[in-house]
Amino acid sequence: MTLPSVQRAMPEWLRRYVLHFEAAIEDAVAACAQSLAPGARVLDAGAGEGRYKRWFVRHRYIGADLAIGDPAWSYAGLDVITDLERLPFRDAVFDAALNIVTLEHVREPARVLSELHRTLVPGGSLLLIVPQEWEVHQQPHDYYRYTRFGVAHLLECAGFTDLSIRPVGGYFRLLARRLLNGLQFFRGPLVVPAAVLLVPPALVLPLFERLDRTRSFTLGYVCTARRS
């Protein structure tokens, strides 16, 4: 049993409750799209299979990716296959940029943020989402994890201002997610008892979130910034 299989079996309200990080990403992308005027130029840097494109039907969306992250993915829908460290766009061409759980997969994150800053118009917005507590994935292209202080430093060095860095959940949501991750280790007749053991506490733990006021234990951060 894998987390994706569990996800497919869930009703939408339960999926958003349990998979809090994914729900936070969707909400942040939706808010970004709603903030933009029709026809705004949007760069999805690290677009993968283009799962966020549907939010930008009123905009001029460009999906860019190096297309090496996951061999199971189809990159056929990309507009541009490119290294994010050397974007093939002129200066100040995009009104907004997305970089969604991608910065951990690039060797030179400072260079990528500098390129995103360069290609944004003055006042253009960046939506950046980065992991802090996350398993190794898309091997071998997985290099970094970020604290709120590290990502703030990178954004400021790239020239971004108006930074907002929000942790997505705290200790109890992190622990709940790790219990669900444990389902992947069980097969055959062990699946049902493992689910009975792991799923109920995973559902209860998020109810204690308010006890973690500092959010030092977190799955990751939703960050927004602007090019000055």
Coordinates of N, CA and C in Angstrom, one line a residue:
M1 N 0.9 -1.2 0.0 CA 0.0 0.0 0.0 C 0.9 1.2 0.0
T2 N 0.6 2.2 -0.9 CA 1.4 3.4 -1.0 C 0.5 4.6 -0.6
L3 N 1.1 5.7 -0.4 CA 0.4 6.9 0.0 C -0.5 7.4 -1.2
P4 N 0.0 7.3 -2.5 CA -0.9 7.6 -3.6 C -2.2 6.7 -3.6
S5 N -2.0 5.4 -3.3 CA -3.2 4.6 -3.3 C -4.2 4.9 -2.2
V6 N -3.7 5.3 -1.1 CA -4.5 5.8 0.0 C -5.2 7.1 -0.4
Q7 N -4.5 8.0 -1.1 CA -5.1 9.2 -1.5 C -6.2 9.0 -2.5
R8 N -6.1 8.1 -3.4 CA -7.2 7.9 -4.4 C -8.4 7.3 -3.7
A9 N -8.3 6.7 -2.6 CA -9.5 6.1 -1.9 C -10.2 7.1 -1.0
M10 N -9.6 8.3 -0.8 CA -10.2 9.2 0.1 C -11.2 10.2 -0.6
P11 N -12.2 10.6 0.1 CA -13.1 11.7 -0.3 C -12.3 13.0 -0.3
E12 N -12.7 14.0 -1.0 CA -11.9 15.2 -1.1 C -11.6 15.9 0.2
W13 N -12.7 16.0 1.1 CA -12.5 16.7 2.3 C -11.4 15.9 3.2
L14 N -11.4 14.6 3.1 CA -10.5 13.8 3.9 C -9.1 13.9 3.3
R15 N -9.0 13.9 2.0 CA -7.7 14.1 1.4 C -7.0 15.4 1.8
R16 N -7.8 16.5 1.8 CA -7.3 17.8 2.2 C -6.9 17.8 3.7
Y17 N -7.6 17.1 4.5 CA -7.2 17.1 5.9 C -6.0 16.3 6.2
V18 N -5.8 15.1 5.5 CA -4.7 14.3 5.7 C -3.5 14.7 5.0
L19 N -3.7 15.1 3.7 CA -2.5 15.5 2.9 C -2.5 17.1 2.9
H20 N -2.2 17.6 4.1 CA -2.2 19.0 4.3 C -1.3 19.8 3.5
F21 N -0.1 19.2 3.2 CA 0.9 19.9 2.5 C 0.4 20.1 1.0
E22 N -0.1 19.0 0.4 CA -0.6 19.2 -1.0 C -1.7 20.1 -1.1
A23 N -2.6 20.1 -0.1 CA -3.7 21.1 0.0 C -3.2 22.5 0.1
A24 N -2.2 22.7 0.9 CA -1.7 24.1 1.0 C -1.0 24.5 -0.3
I25 N -0.4 23.6 -1.0 CA 0.2 24.0 -2.3 C -1.0 24.4 -3.3
E26 N -2.0 23.6 -3.3 CA -3.1 23.9 -4.2 C -3.7 25.3 -3.9
D27 N -3.9 25.5 -2.6 CA -4.5 26.8 -2.2 C -3.6 28.0 -2.6
A28 N -2.3 27.8 -2.4 CA -1.4 28.9 -2.7 C -1.3 29.1 -4.2
V29 N -1.3 28.1 -5.0 CA -1.3 28.3 -6.5 C -2.6 28.9 -6.9
A30 N -3.8 28.5 -6.3 CA -5.1 29.1 -6.7 C -5.1 30.6 -6.3
A31 N -4.5 30.9 -5.2 CA -4.5 32.3 -4.7 C -3.6 33.2 -5.7
C32 N -2.5 32.6 -6.1 CA -1.6 33.2 -7.0 C -2.3 33.5 -8.3
A33 N -3.0 32.5 -8.9 CA -3.7 32.7 -10.1 C -4.8 33.8 -10.0
Q34 N -5.5 33.8 -8.9 CA -6.6 34.7 -8.7 C -6.1 36.2 -8.6
S35 N -4.8 36.3 -8.1 CA -4.3 37.7 -7.9 C -3.8 38.3 -9.2
L36 N -3.7 37.5 -10.3 CA -3.2 38.0 -11.6 C -4.3 38.4 -12.5
A37 N -4.0 39.5 -13.3 CA -4.9 39.9 -14.3 C -5.0 39.0 -15.5
P38 N -6.1 38.9 -16.1 CA -6.2 38.0 -17.3 C -5.1 38.4 -18.3
G39 N -4.5 37.4 -18.9 CA -3.4 37.6 -19.9 C -2.1 37.8 -19.3
A40 N -2.0 37.8 -17.9 CA -0.7 37.9 -17.3 C 0.2 36.7 -17.7
R41 N 1.5 37.0 -17.8 CA 2.5 36.0 -18.3 C 3.1 35.3 -17.0
V42 N 2.9 33.9 -17.0 CA 3.3 33.1 -15.9 C 4.3 32.1 -16.3
L43 N 5.4 32.0 -15.5 CA 6.4 31.0 -15.7 C 6.2 29.9 -14.6
D44 N 6.0 28.7 -15.0 CA 6.0 27.6 -14.0 C 7.4 26.9 -14.2
A45 N 8.3 27.3 -13.3 CA 9.7 26.8 -13.4 C 9.9 25.5 -12.6
G46 N 10.0 24.4 -13.3 CA 10.0 23.1 -12.7 C 8.6 22.5 -12.8
A47 N 7.9 22.7 -13.9 CA 6.5 22.4 -14.1 C 6.2 20.9 -14.1
G48 N 7.2 20.0 -14.3 CA 7.0 18.6 -14.4 C 5.9 18.2 -15.4
E49 N 4.8 17.6 -14.9 CA 3.8 17.2 -15.8 C 2.7 18.3 -16.0
G50 N 3.0 19.5 -15.5 CA 2.1 20.6 -15.7 C 0.8 20.5 -14.8
R51 N 0.9 20.0 -13.6 CA -0.3 19.8 -12.8 C -0.9 21.1 -12.3
Y52 N -0.2 22.2 -12.4 CA -0.7 23.5 -11.9 C -1.2 24.3 -13.1
K53 N -1.1 23.9 -14.3 CA -1.5 24.6 -15.5 C -3.0 25.0 -15.4
R54 N -3.8 24.1 -14.9 CA -5.3 24.3 -14.9 C -5.7 25.5 -14.2
W55 N -4.9 26.0 -13.3 CA -5.3 27.3 -12.6 C -5.1 28.5 -13.4
F56 N -4.4 28.4 -14.5 CA -3.9 29.6 -15.3 C -4.5 29.6 -16.7
V57 N -5.7 29.2 -16.8 CA -6.4 29.1 -18.1 C -6.6 30.6 -18.7
R58 N -6.7 31.6 -17.8 CA -6.9 33.0 -18.2 C -5.6 33.7 -18.5
H59 N -4.5 33.0 -18.3 CA -3.2 33.6 -18.4 C -2.3 33.0 -19.5
R60 N -1.2 33.6 -19.7 CA -0.3 33.1 -20.7 C 0.8 32.3 -19.9
Y61 N 0.5 31.0 -19.8 CA 1.2 30.1 -19.0 C 2.4 29.4 -19.8
I62 N 3.6 29.4 -19.2 CA 4.7 28.7 -19.8 C 5.2 27.7 -18.8
G63 N 5.2 26.4 -19.1 CA 5.8 25.4 -18.3 C 7.2 25.0 -18.7
A64 N 8.1 25.1 -17.8 CA 9.5 24.9 -18.1 C 10.1 23.9 -17.1
D65 N 10.9 23.0 -17.6 CA 11.5 21.9 -16.8 C 12.6 21.3 -17.5
L66 N 13.6 20.7 -16.8 CA 14.7 20.0 -17.4 C 14.3 18.6 -17.8
A67 N 13.1 18.1 -17.3 CA 12.5 16.8 -17.7 C 13.4 15.6 -17.4
I68 N 14.0 15.7 -16.2 CA 14.8 14.5 -15.8 C 14.4 14.0 -14.4
G69 N 13.4 14.6 -13.8 CA 13.1 14.3 -12.4 C 12.6 12.9 -12.1
D70 N 11.5 12.5 -12.9 CA 10.8 11.3 -12.6 C 10.6 10.5 -13.9
P71 N 11.3 9.4 -14.0 CA 11.1 8.6 -15.3 C 9.7 8.1 -15.6
A72 N 8.9 8.1 -14.6 CA 7.5 7.7 -14.8 C 6.6 8.8 -15.3
W73 N 7.1 10.0 -15.3 CA 6.3 11.2 -15.7 C 6.3 11.4 -17.2
S74 N 5.3 12.0 -17.7 CA 5.3 12.4 -19.1 C 5.6 13.9 -19.2
Y75 N 6.6 14.3 -19.8 CA 6.9 15.7 -20.0 C 6.5 16.3 -21.3
A76 N 5.6 15.6 -22.0 CA 5.2 16.0 -23.3 C 4.5 17.3 -23.3
G77 N 3.9 17.7 -22.2 CA 3.1 19.0 -22.2 C 3.9 20.2 -21.9
L78 N 5.2 20.0 -21.7 CA 6.1 21.2 -21.4 C 6.1 22.1 -22.6
D79 N 6.2 23.4 -22.3 CA 6.4 24.4 -23.4 C 7.9 24.6 -23.7
V80 N 8.7 24.4 -22.6 CA 10.2 24.6 -22.8 C 10.9 23.5 -22.0
I81 N 11.8 22.8 -22.5 CA 12.8 22.0 -21.8 C 14.1 22.7 -21.6
T82 N 14.4 23.0 -20.4 CA 15.5 23.9 -20.1 C 16.1 23.7 -18.7
D83 N 17.3 24.1 -18.5 CA 18.0 24.1 -17.2 C 17.5 25.4 -16.5
L84 N 16.9 25.3 -15.3 CA 16.4 26.4 -14.6 C 17.5 27.4 -14.2
E85 N 18.7 26.9 -14.2 CA 19.9 27.8 -13.9 C 20.2 28.7 -15.0
R86 N 19.7 28.4 -16.2 CA 20.0 29.2 -17.4 C 18.7 29.4 -18.3
L87 N 17.8 30.1 -17.8 CA 16.5 30.2 -18.5 C 16.7 31.0 -19.8
P88 N 16.0 30.5 -20.9 CA 16.2 31.0 -22.2 C 15.2 32.1 -22.5
F89 N 15.0 33.0 -21.5 CA 14.0 34.1 -21.7 C 14.7 35.4 -21.5
R90 N 14.2 36.5 -22.1 CA 14.8 37.8 -21.9 C 14.5 38.3 -20.5
D91 N 15.1 39.4 -20.2 CA 14.8 40.0 -18.9 C 13.4 40.6 -18.8
A92 N 12.9 40.5 -17.6 CA 11.6 41.2 -17.3 C 10.5 40.9 -18.3
V93 N 10.2 39.6 -18.4 CA 9.2 39.1 -19.4 C 8.0 38.5 -18.7
F94 N 8.1 38.0 -17.4 CA 7.0 37.4 -16.8 C 6.4 38.2 -15.7
D95 N 5.1 38.2 -15.5 CA 4.4 38.9 -14.4 C 4.4 38.1 -13.1
A96 N 4.6 36.8 -13.2 CA 4.6 35.9 -12.0 C 5.4 34.6 -12.4
A97 N 6.0 34.0 -11.3 CA 6.7 32.8 -11.5 C 6.4 31.8 -10.4
L98 N 6.3 30.6 -10.7 CA 6.1 29.5 -9.7 C 7.3 28.6 -9.7
N99 N 7.7 28.2 -8.5 CA 8.7 27.2 -8.3 C 8.2 26.3 -7.1
I100 N 7.6 25.2 -7.5 CA 6.8 24.4 -6.5 C 7.6 23.1 -6.2
V101 N 8.0 23.0 -5.0 CA 8.8 21.8 -4.6 C 9.8 21.3 -5.7
T102 N 10.6 22.3 -6.1 CA 11.5 22.0 -7.2 C 12.9 22.5 -6.8
L103 N 13.0 23.5 -5.9 CA 14.3 24.0 -5.5 C 15.2 23.0 -4.9
E104 N 14.7 22.0 -4.3 CA 15.5 20.9 -3.7 C 16.2 20.1 -4.7
H105 N 15.7 20.1 -6.0 CA 16.2 19.3 -7.1 C 17.2 20.0 -8.0
V106 N 17.6 21.2 -7.7 CA 18.6 21.9 -8.5 C 19.9 22.0 -7.8
R107 N 21.0 21.9 -8.5 CA 22.3 21.9 -7.9 C 22.7 23.3 -7.3
E108 N 22.2 24.3 -8.0 CA 22.6 25.7 -7.6 C 21.3 26.5 -7.4
P109 N 20.7 26.3 -6.3 CA 19.4 27.0 -6.0 C 19.5 28.6 -6.1
A110 N 20.7 29.1 -5.6 CA 20.8 30.6 -5.7 C 20.8 31.0 -7.1
R111 N 21.4 30.3 -8.0 CA 21.4 30.7 -9.4 C 20.0 30.6 -10.0
V112 N 19.2 29.6 -9.6 CA 17.8 29.5 -10.1 C 17.0 30.7 -9.7
L113 N 17.1 31.1 -8.4 CA 16.3 32.2 -7.9 C 16.8 33.5 -8.6
S114 N 18.0 33.6 -8.8 CA 18.5 34.8 -9.6 C 17.9 34.9 -11.0
E115 N 17.8 33.7 -11.6 CA 17.2 33.7 -13.0 C 15.7 34.0 -12.9
L116 N 15.0 33.5 -11.9 CA 13.6 33.9 -11.8 C 13.5 35.4 -11.5
H117 N 14.3 35.9 -10.7 CA 14.3 37.4 -10.5 C 14.5 38.1 -11.7
R118 N 15.5 37.7 -12.5 CA 15.8 38.4 -13.8 C 14.7 38.4 -14.7
T119 N 14.0 37.3 -14.8 CA 12.9 37.2 -15.9 C 11.6 37.8 -15.4
L120 N 11.5 38.2 -14.2 CA 10.2 38.8 -13.7 C 10.3 40.3 -14.0
V121 N 9.1 40.9 -14.3 CA 9.0 42.3 -14.4 C 9.1 42.9 -13.0
P122 N 9.5 44.2 -13.0 CA 9.5 44.9 -11.7 C 8.1 44.8 -11.0
G123 N 8.1 44.4 -9.8 CA 6.8 44.2 -9.1 C 6.2 42.8 -9.3
G124 N 6.9 42.0 -10.2 CA 6.4 40.6 -10.4 C 6.5 39.8 -9.2
S125 N 5.6 38.8 -9.1 CA 5.5 37.9 -7.9 C 6.1 36.6 -8.1
L126 N 6.6 36.0 -7.1 CA 7.1 34.7 -7.0 C 6.4 33.9 -6.0
L127 N 5.9 32.7 -6.3 CA 5.4 31.7 -5.4 C 6.4 30.6 -5.3
L128 N 7.1 30.4 -4.2 CA 8.1 29.4 -4.0 C 7.7 28.5 -2.9
I129 N 7.7 27.2 -3.1 CA 7.3 26.2 -2.1 C 8.5 25.2 -1.9
V130 N 9.0 25.1 -0.7 CA 10.2 24.3 -0.5 C 9.9 23.3 0.7
P131 N 10.6 22.1 0.6 CA 10.4 21.2 1.7 C 11.4 21.4 2.8
Q132 N 11.1 21.1 4.1 CA 12.1 21.0 5.1 C 12.2 19.5 5.6
E133 N 11.1 18.9 6.0 CA 11.1 17.5 6.5 C 10.5 16.7 5.4
W134 N 11.3 16.1 4.6 CA 10.7 15.3 3.5 C 11.7 14.1 3.1
E135 N 11.1 13.0 2.7 CA 11.9 11.9 2.3 C 12.7 12.2 1.0
V136 N 13.8 11.4 0.8 CA 14.5 11.6 -0.4 C 13.7 11.1 -1.6
H137 N 13.6 11.8 -2.6 CA 12.7 11.5 -3.8 C 13.4 11.9 -5.1
Q138 N 12.9 11.4 -6.2 CA 13.5 11.6 -7.5 C 15.0 11.5 -7.5
Q139 N 15.4 10.4 -6.9 CA 16.9 10.1 -6.9 C 17.4 10.0 -8.3
P140 N 18.7 10.4 -8.6 CA 19.6 11.0 -7.6 C 19.5 12.6 -7.6
H141 N 18.4 13.1 -8.2 CA 18.3 14.6 -8.3 C 17.6 15.2 -7.1
D142 N 18.1 15.0 -6.0 CA 17.6 15.5 -4.7 C 18.7 16.0 -3.8
Y143 N 18.8 17.3 -3.7 CA 20.1 17.8 -3.1 C 19.9 18.6 -1.8
Y144 N 18.7 19.2 -1.5 CA 18.6 20.1 -0.4 C 17.3 20.0 0.3
R145 N 17.3 20.5 1.6 CA 16.1 20.8 2.3 C 16.4 22.2 2.9
Y146 N 15.3 22.9 3.2 CA 15.4 24.3 3.6 C 14.7 24.7 4.9
T147 N 15.4 25.5 5.7 CA 14.8 26.1 6.8 C 14.2 27.5 6.4
R148 N 13.4 28.1 7.2 CA 12.8 29.4 6.9 C 13.9 30.5 6.8
F149 N 15.0 30.3 7.5 CA 16.1 31.3 7.5 C 17.0 31.1 6.2
G150 N 17.1 29.8 5.8 CA 17.9 29.6 4.6 C 17.2 30.1 3.4
V151 N 15.9 29.8 3.3 CA 15.2 30.3 2.1 C 15.1 31.8 2.1
A152 N 14.9 32.4 3.2 CA 14.9 33.9 3.3 C 16.2 34.5 2.8
H153 N 17.3 33.9 3.2 CA 18.7 34.3 2.8 C 18.8 34.2 1.2
L154 N 18.4 33.1 0.7 CA 18.5 32.9 -0.8 C 17.6 33.9 -1.5
L155 N 16.4 34.1 -1.1 CA 15.5 35.1 -1.7 C 16.1 36.5 -1.7
E156 N 16.6 36.9 -0.5 CA 17.1 38.2 -0.4 C 18.4 38.4 -1.2
C157 N 19.2 37.4 -1.3 CA 20.5 37.5 -2.1 C 20.1 37.6 -3.6
A158 N 19.0 37.0 -4.0 CA 18.6 37.1 -5.4 C 18.0 38.4 -5.7
G159 N 17.6 39.2 -4.7 CA 17.1 40.5 -4.9 C 15.6 40.7 -4.7
F160 N 15.0 39.6 -4.1 CA 13.5 39.6 -3.9 C 13.2 40.4 -2.6
T161 N 12.1 41.1 -2.6 CA 11.6 41.8 -1.4 C 10.2 41.3 -1.0
D162 N 9.6 41.9 0.0 CA 8.3 41.6 0.5 C 8.1 40.1 0.7
L163 N 9.1 39.6 1.4 CA 9.1 38.1 1.7 C 8.0 37.7 2.7
S164 N 7.3 36.6 2.4 CA 6.4 36.0 3.3 C 6.8 34.5 3.3
I165 N 7.1 33.9 4.5 CA 7.5 32.5 4.5 C 6.7 31.8 5.6
R166 N 5.8 31.0 5.2 CA 4.8 30.4 6.1 C 5.0 28.9 6.2
P167 N 5.2 28.4 7.4 CA 5.4 26.9 7.6 C 4.0 26.2 7.3
V168 N 4.1 25.1 6.7 CA 2.9 24.3 6.4 C 2.8 23.2 7.4
G169 N 2.1 23.5 8.5 CA 1.9 22.6 9.5 C 3.0 22.5 10.5
G170 N 2.8 21.9 11.6 CA 3.9 21.7 12.6 C 4.1 20.3 13.0
Y171 N 4.5 20.1 14.2 CA 5.0 18.7 14.7 C 3.9 17.7 14.5
F172 N 2.7 18.0 14.8 CA 1.7 16.9 14.8 C 1.3 16.5 13.4
R173 N 1.2 17.5 12.5 CA 0.9 17.2 11.1 C 2.1 16.4 10.5
L174 N 3.3 16.8 10.9 CA 4.5 16.1 10.4 C 4.5 14.6 10.8
L175 N 4.2 14.4 12.1 CA 4.1 13.1 12.6 C 3.0 12.2 12.0
A176 N 1.9 12.9 11.7 CA 0.8 12.2 11.1 C 1.2 11.7 9.7
R177 N 1.9 12.6 9.0 CA 2.3 12.3 7.6 C 3.3 11.1 7.6
R178 N 4.2 11.1 8.6 CA 5.2 10.1 8.7 C 4.5 8.7 9.0
L179 N 3.5 8.7 9.8 CA 2.7 7.5 10.0 C 2.1 6.9 8.7
L180 N 1.6 7.8 7.9 CA 1.0 7.4 6.6 C 2.1 6.9 5.7
N181 N 3.2 7.6 5.7 CA 4.4 7.1 4.9 C 4.7 5.7 5.2
G182 N 4.5 5.3 6.5 CA 4.9 3.9 6.9 C 4.1 2.8 6.2
L183 N 3.0 3.2 5.7 CA 2.2 2.1 5.0 C 2.9 1.5 3.8
Q184 N 3.9 2.2 3.2 CA 4.6 1.7 2.0 C 5.4 0.5 2.4
F185 N 5.7 0.2 3.6 CA 6.6 -0.9 4.0 C 5.9 -2.2 4.2
F186 N 4.5 -2.2 4.0 CA 3.8 -3.4 4.3 C 3.1 -3.9 3.0
R187 N 3.1 -5.2 2.9 CA 2.6 -5.9 1.7 C 1.7 -7.1 2.1
G188 N 0.8 -7.5 1.2 CA 0.1 -8.7 1.4 C -0.8 -8.7 2.6
P189 N -0.7 -9.8 3.4 CA -1.6 -9.8 4.6 C -1.3 -8.8 5.7
L190 N -0.2 -8.2 5.6 CA 0.2 -7.2 6.6 C -0.4 -5.8 6.4
V191 N -1.0 -5.6 5.2 CA -1.5 -4.3 4.8 C -2.6 -3.8 5.8
V192 N -3.6 -4.7 6.0 CA -4.8 -4.3 6.8 C -4.4 -4.1 8.3
P193 N -3.6 -4.9 8.9 CA -3.2 -4.6 10.3 C -2.3 -3.3 10.4
A194 N -1.5 -3.1 9.4 CA -0.7 -1.9 9.4 C -1.6 -0.7 9.3
A195 N -2.6 -0.7 8.4 CA -3.5 0.4 8.3 C -4.3 0.6 9.6
V196 N -4.7 -0.4 10.2 CA -5.4 -0.3 11.5 C -4.6 0.3 12.5
L197 N -3.3 0.0 12.5 CA -2.3 0.6 13.5 C -1.9 2.0 13.2
L198 N -1.7 2.3 11.9 CA -1.1 3.6 11.6 C -2.1 4.7 11.2
V199 N -3.2 4.4 10.6 CA -4.1 5.4 10.1 C -4.9 6.1 11.2
P200 N -5.5 5.4 12.2 CA -6.2 6.2 13.2 C -5.4 7.3 13.9
P201 N -4.2 7.0 14.4 CA -3.4 8.1 15.0 C -3.1 9.2 14.0
A202 N -2.9 8.8 12.7 CA -2.6 9.8 11.7 C -3.8 10.8 11.5
L203 N -5.0 10.3 11.8 CA -6.2 11.1 11.7 C -6.4 12.0 12.9
V204 N -5.9 11.5 14.0 CA -6.1 12.3 15.3 C -5.1 13.3 15.6
L205 N -3.8 13.0 15.2 CA -2.7 13.9 15.6 C -2.9 15.3 15.1
P206 N -3.4 15.6 13.9 CA -3.5 17.0 13.5 C -4.4 17.8 14.4
L207 N -5.2 17.2 15.2 CA -6.1 18.0 16.1 C -5.3 18.7 17.2
F208 N -4.1 18.3 17.4 CA -3.2 18.9 18.4 C -2.3 19.9 17.9
E209 N -2.5 20.3 16.6 CA -1.6 21.3 15.9 C -1.4 22.6 16.7
R210 N -2.4 23.1 17.4 CA -2.3 24.4 18.0 C -1.3 24.3 19.2
L211 N -0.9 23.2 19.6 CA 0.1 23.1 20.7 C 1.5 23.5 20.2
D212 N 1.8 23.3 18.9 CA 3.1 23.7 18.3 C 3.0 25.1 17.8
R213 N 3.4 26.0 18.6 CA 3.3 27.4 18.3 C 4.5 27.9 17.4
T214 N 5.6 27.2 17.4 CA 6.8 27.7 16.7 C 6.9 27.1 15.3
R215 N 6.2 26.0 15.1 CA 6.3 25.3 13.8 C 7.7 25.1 13.4
S216 N 8.6 24.7 14.3 CA 9.9 24.4 14.0 C 10.0 23.0 13.3
F217 N 9.0 22.1 13.7 CA 8.9 20.9 13.0 C 7.8 21.1 11.9
T218 N 8.2 21.1 10.6 CA 7.3 21.3 9.6 C 7.7 20.6 8.3
L219 N 6.7 20.3 7.5 CA 6.9 19.6 6.2 C 7.6 20.5 5.2
G220 N 7.3 21.8 5.3 CA 7.9 22.7 4.3 C 7.3 24.1 4.5
Y221 N 7.6 25.0 3.5 CA 7.2 26.4 3.6 C 6.6 26.8 2.3
V222 N 5.5 27.7 2.4 CA 5.0 28.4 1.3 C 5.5 29.8 1.4
C223 N 6.2 30.2 0.3 CA 6.9 31.5 0.3 C 6.4 32.4 -0.8
T224 N 6.2 33.6 -0.6 CA 5.9 34.6 -1.6 C 6.9 35.7 -1.5
A225 N 7.2 36.3 -2.7 CA 8.1 37.4 -2.7 C 7.9 38.2 -4.0
R226 N 8.5 39.4 -4.1 CA 8.4 40.2 -5.3 C 9.7 40.7 -5.8
R227 N 9.8 40.9 -7.1 CA 10.9 41.6 -7.6 C 10.7 43.1 -7.4
S228 N 11.7 43.8 -6.8 CA 11.5 45.2 -6.5 C 11.7 46.0 -7.8

